[in-house]
Coordinates of C-alpha atoms in Angstrom, one line a residue:
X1 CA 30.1 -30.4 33.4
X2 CA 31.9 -32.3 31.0
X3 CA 34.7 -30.4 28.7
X4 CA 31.7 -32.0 25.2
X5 CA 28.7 -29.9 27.3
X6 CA 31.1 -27.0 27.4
X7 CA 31.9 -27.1 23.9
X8 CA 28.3 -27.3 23.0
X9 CA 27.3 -24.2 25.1
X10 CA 29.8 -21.9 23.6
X11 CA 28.8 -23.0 20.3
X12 CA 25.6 -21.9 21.2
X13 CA 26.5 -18.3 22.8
X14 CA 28.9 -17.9 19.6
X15 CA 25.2 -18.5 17.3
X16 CA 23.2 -16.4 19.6
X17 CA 23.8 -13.2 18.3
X18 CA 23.8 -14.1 14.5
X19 CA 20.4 -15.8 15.0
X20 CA 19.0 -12.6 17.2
X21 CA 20.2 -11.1 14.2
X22 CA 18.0 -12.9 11.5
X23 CA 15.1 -12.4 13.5
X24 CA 14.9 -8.9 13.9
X25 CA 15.8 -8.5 10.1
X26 CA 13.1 -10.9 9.2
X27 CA 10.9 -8.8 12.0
X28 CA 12.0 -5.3 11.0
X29 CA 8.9 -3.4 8.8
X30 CA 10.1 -3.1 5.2
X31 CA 11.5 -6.6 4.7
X32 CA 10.9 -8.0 1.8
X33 CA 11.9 -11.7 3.1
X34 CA 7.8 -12.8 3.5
X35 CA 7.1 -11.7 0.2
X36 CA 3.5 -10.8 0.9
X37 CA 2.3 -10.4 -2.2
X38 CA -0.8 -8.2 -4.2
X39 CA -1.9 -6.5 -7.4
X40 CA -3.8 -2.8 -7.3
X41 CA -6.1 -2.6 -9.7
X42 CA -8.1 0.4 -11.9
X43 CA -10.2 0.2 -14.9
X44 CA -7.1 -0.4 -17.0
X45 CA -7.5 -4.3 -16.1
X46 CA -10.9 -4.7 -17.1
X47 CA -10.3 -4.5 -21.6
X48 CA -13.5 -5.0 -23.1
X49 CA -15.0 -4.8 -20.2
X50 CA -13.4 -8.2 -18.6
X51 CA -14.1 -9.1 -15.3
X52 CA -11.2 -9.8 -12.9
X53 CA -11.0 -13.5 -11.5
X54 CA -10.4 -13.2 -7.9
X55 CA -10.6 -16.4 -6.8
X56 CA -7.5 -17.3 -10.0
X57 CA -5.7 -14.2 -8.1
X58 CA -6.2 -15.5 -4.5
X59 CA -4.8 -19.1 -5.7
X60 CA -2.0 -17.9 -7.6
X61 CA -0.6 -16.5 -4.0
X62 CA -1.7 -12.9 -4.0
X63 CA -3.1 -12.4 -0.5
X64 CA -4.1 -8.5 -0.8
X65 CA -5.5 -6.3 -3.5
X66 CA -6.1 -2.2 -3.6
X67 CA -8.3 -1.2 -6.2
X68 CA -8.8 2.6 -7.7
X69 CA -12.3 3.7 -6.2
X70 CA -12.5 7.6 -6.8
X71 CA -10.4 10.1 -9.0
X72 CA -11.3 14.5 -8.5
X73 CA -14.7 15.0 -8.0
X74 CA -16.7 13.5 -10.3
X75 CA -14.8 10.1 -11.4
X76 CA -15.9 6.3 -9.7
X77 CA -14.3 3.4 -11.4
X78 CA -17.6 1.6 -12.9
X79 CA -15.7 -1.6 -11.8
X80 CA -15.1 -0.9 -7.8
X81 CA -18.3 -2.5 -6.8
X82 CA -17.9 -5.5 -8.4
X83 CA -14.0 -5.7 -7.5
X84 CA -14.9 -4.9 -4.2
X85 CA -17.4 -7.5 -3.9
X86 CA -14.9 -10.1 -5.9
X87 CA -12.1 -9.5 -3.7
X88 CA -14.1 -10.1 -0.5
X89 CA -16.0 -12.9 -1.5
X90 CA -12.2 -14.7 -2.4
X91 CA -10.8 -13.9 0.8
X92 CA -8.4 -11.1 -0.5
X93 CA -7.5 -8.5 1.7
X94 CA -8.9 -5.6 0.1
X95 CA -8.2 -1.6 -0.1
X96 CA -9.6 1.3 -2.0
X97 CA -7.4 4.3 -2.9
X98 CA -8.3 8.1 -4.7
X99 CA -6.6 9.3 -6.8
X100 CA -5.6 13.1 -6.0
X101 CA -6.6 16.4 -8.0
X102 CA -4.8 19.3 -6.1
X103 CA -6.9 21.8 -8.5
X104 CA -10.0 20.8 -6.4
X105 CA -10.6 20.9 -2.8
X106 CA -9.7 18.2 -0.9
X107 CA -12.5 18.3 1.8
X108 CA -14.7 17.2 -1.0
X109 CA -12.6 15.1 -2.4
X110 CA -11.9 13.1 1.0
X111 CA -15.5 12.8 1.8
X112 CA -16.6 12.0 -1.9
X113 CA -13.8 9.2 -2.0
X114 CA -14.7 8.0 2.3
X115 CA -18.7 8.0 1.3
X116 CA -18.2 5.9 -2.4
X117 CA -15.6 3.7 -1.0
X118 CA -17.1 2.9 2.6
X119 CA -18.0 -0.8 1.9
X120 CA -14.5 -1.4 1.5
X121 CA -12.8 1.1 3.8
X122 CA -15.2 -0.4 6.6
X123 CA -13.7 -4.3 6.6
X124 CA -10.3 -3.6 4.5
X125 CA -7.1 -1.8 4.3
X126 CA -7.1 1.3 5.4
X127 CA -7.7 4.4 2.4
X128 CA -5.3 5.2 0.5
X129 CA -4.1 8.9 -1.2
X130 CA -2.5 8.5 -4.5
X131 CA -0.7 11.7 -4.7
X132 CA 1.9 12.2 -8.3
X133 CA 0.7 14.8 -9.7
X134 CA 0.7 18.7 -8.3
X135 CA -2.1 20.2 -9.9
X136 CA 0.5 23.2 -10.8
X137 CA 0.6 24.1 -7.0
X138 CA 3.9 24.8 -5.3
X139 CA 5.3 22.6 -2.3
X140 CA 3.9 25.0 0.3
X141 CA 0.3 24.8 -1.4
X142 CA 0.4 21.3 -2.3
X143 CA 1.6 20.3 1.5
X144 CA -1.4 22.1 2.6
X145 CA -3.4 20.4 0.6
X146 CA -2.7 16.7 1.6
X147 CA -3.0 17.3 5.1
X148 CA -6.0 19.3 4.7
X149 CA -7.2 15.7 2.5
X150 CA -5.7 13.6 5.0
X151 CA -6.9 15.3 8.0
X152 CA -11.1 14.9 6.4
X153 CA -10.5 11.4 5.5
X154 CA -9.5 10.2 9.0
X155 CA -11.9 12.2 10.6
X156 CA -14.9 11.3 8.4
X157 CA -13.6 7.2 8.3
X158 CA -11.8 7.4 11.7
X159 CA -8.9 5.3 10.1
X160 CA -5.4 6.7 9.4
X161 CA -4.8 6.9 5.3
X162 CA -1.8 5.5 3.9
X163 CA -0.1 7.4 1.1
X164 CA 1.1 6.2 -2.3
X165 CA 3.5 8.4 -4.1
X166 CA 6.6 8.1 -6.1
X167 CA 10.2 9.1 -4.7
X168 CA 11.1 12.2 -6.8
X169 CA 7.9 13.1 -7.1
X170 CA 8.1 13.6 -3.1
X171 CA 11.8 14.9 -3.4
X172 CA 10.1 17.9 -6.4
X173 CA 6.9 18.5 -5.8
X174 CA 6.5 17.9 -1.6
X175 CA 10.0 19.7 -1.3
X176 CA 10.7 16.2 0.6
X177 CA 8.9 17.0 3.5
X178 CA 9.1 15.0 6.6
X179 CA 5.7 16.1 7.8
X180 CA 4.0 12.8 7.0
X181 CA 6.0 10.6 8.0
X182 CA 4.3 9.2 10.8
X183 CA 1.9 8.2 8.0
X184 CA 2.3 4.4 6.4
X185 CA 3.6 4.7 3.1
X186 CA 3.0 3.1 -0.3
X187 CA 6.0 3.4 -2.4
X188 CA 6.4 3.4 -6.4
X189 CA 9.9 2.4 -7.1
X190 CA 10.7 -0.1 -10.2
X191 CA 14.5 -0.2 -9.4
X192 CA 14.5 -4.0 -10.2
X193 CA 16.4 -4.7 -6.6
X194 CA 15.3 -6.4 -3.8
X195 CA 13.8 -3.1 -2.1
X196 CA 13.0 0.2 -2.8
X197 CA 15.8 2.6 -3.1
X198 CA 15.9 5.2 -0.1
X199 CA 12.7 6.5 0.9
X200 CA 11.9 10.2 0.6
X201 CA 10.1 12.6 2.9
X202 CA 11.6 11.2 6.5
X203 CA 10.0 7.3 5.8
X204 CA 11.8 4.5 7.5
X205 CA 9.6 2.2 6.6
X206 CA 7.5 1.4 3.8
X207 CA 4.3 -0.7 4.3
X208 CA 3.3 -2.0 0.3
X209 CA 6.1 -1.3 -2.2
X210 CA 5.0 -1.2 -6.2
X211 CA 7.5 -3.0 -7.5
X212 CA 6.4 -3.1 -10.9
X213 CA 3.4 -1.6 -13.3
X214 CA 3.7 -4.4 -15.9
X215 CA 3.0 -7.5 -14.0
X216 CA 0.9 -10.5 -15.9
X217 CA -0.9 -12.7 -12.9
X218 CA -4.0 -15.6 -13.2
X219 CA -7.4 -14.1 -13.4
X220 CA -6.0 -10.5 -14.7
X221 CA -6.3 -9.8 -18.8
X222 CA -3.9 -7.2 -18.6
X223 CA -1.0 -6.0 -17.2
X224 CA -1.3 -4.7 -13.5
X225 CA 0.9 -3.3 -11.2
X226 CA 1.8 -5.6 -8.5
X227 CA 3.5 -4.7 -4.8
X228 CA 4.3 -6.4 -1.6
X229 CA 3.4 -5.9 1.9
X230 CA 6.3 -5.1 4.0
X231 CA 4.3 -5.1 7.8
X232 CA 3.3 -2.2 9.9
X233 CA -0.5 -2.9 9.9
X234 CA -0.4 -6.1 11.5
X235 CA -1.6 -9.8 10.3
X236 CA -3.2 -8.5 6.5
X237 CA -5.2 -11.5 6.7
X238 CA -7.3 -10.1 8.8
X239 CA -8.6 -7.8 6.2
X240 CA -9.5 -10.4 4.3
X241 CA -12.2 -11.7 6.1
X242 CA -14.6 -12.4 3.6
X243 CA -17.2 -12.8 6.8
X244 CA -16.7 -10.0 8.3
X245 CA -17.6 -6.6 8.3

C-alpha cells in the first residue's frame, strides 16, 4: 500500500463520523431540512364563497393539505367535500381534522367527525384532534376526555389520530401530561426559528409543525396557516394517491 492510498483512507475514517452524522440528523423525525411543505385549510379560505385551486397549491410545492371537516356536534364545513375532492383529484396528500368541544361528549363527537370525514380518512392522513380550548374542564377532566375521543376514533376508523394543540395550552390546560405521547403530534408554534421550541407533554418528535397562521400561497384567496411535515408516518406521497382508495 502506498504512503498516497494511506493518506486517502484516513481521510476517509477522519469524514466518516461527520457524514454518519448528517445522515441521521437529516433522518431523525422532526427535521425540518426536507421542508415538506402543506397548508390546513377551514372555511376561513373560501371569502365569498371562493373555491380553493388545488392544482395552483400542488404546483407551487405544497405536497399535503389538512382541511377542517367537523367542529362539536352539529358543525360540517360546507367546503370539505369539495376540498376533499380537490385535494385528491391534484394529487395532495390529504387529512381531515375536528375541532374539539370538551362541553360535549366525545364518543359522539369522534363518531360524528369518523362518519362525515370517512372519504378522506379512508385514503389520507390519518384524523386529526384539534384540542385548544378546555371547555372550562379541569386537566383531570379534560385528560379524560381526549382519550375517551381518541380511544372512539381509532376504534371506529381503526387508524391512530394525530393531535394538534398549542404548547402552553398543553403546559395549562393538559397539566403537560405525558400520557399521549406515543401519539403523532401536530404542533402550533410561530416562534419564527427554524423548529418549534420544546415540545410539551413528553413529545420528542413532532410530525407537521404550524409554523405560521398568516401564510399567502397560489390558488388560496386568503391567508392560511401553513406547516411542514417532519416524518414519522412514512413516504406522505402515498396519501396522495389520487387513484387510490
Amino acid at each position: 500500500m502506498t504512503s498516497t492510498r494511506r493518506g486517502r483512507i484516513r481521510n476517509v475514517i477522519r469524514l466518516a463520523p461527520l457524514l454518519l452524522a448528517g445522515v441521521l440528523a437529516f433522518a431523525a423525525p422532526g427535521a425540518a431540512g426536507a421542508q415538506i411543505n402543506g397548508p390546513d385549510a377551514a372555511s376561513w379560505q373560501h371569502p365569498g364563497g371562493a373555491s380553493i385551486d388545488w392544482f395552483a397549491v400542488r404546483a407551487s410545492g405544497h405536497e399535503f393539505a389538512i382541511v377542517k371537516a367537523t367542529e362539536s356536534l352539529n358543525y360540517v364545513n360546507p367546503y370539505f367535500v369539495q376540498d376533499g375532492i380537490g385535494m385528491r383529484a391534484a394529487g395532495i396528500a390529504r387529512g381531515a381534522y375536528h375541532y374539539a368541544d370538551p362541553t360535549q361528549s366525545p364518543e359522539a363527537q369522534a363518531a360524528f367527525f369518523a362518519s362525515t370525514a370517512a372519504p378522506v380518512i379512508a385514503g389520507g392522513l390519518p384524523p386529526v384532534l384539534d384540542i385548544e380550548h378546555s371547555g372550562g374542564l379541569p386537566p383531570a377532566a379534560l385528560i379524560d376526555w381526549t382519550r375517551r375521543y381518541l380511544n372512539s376514533v381509532q376504534a371506529l376508523t381503526g387508524r391512530q389520530p394525530i393531535i394538534y394543540t398549542y404548547p402552553n395550552f398543553w403546559r395549562t390546560a393538559m397539566a403537560n401530561t405525558s400520557e399521549f405521547s406515543n401519539y403523532p403530534l401536530w404542533i402550533a408554534d410561530y416562534n419564527g426559528g427554524a423548529a418549534p421550541g420544546p415540545l410539551p407533554g413528553g413529545w420528542r418528535h413532532w410530525t407537521f409543525w404550524q409554523y405560521t397562521d398568516s401564510g399567502r400561497i397560489p390558488g388560496v384567496n386568503a391567508a392560511i396557516d401553513l406547516n411542514y411535515y417532519g416524518g414519522g408516518l412514512g413516504d406522505i406521497h402515498v396519501f396522495g394517491n389520487p387513484f387510490g382508495s
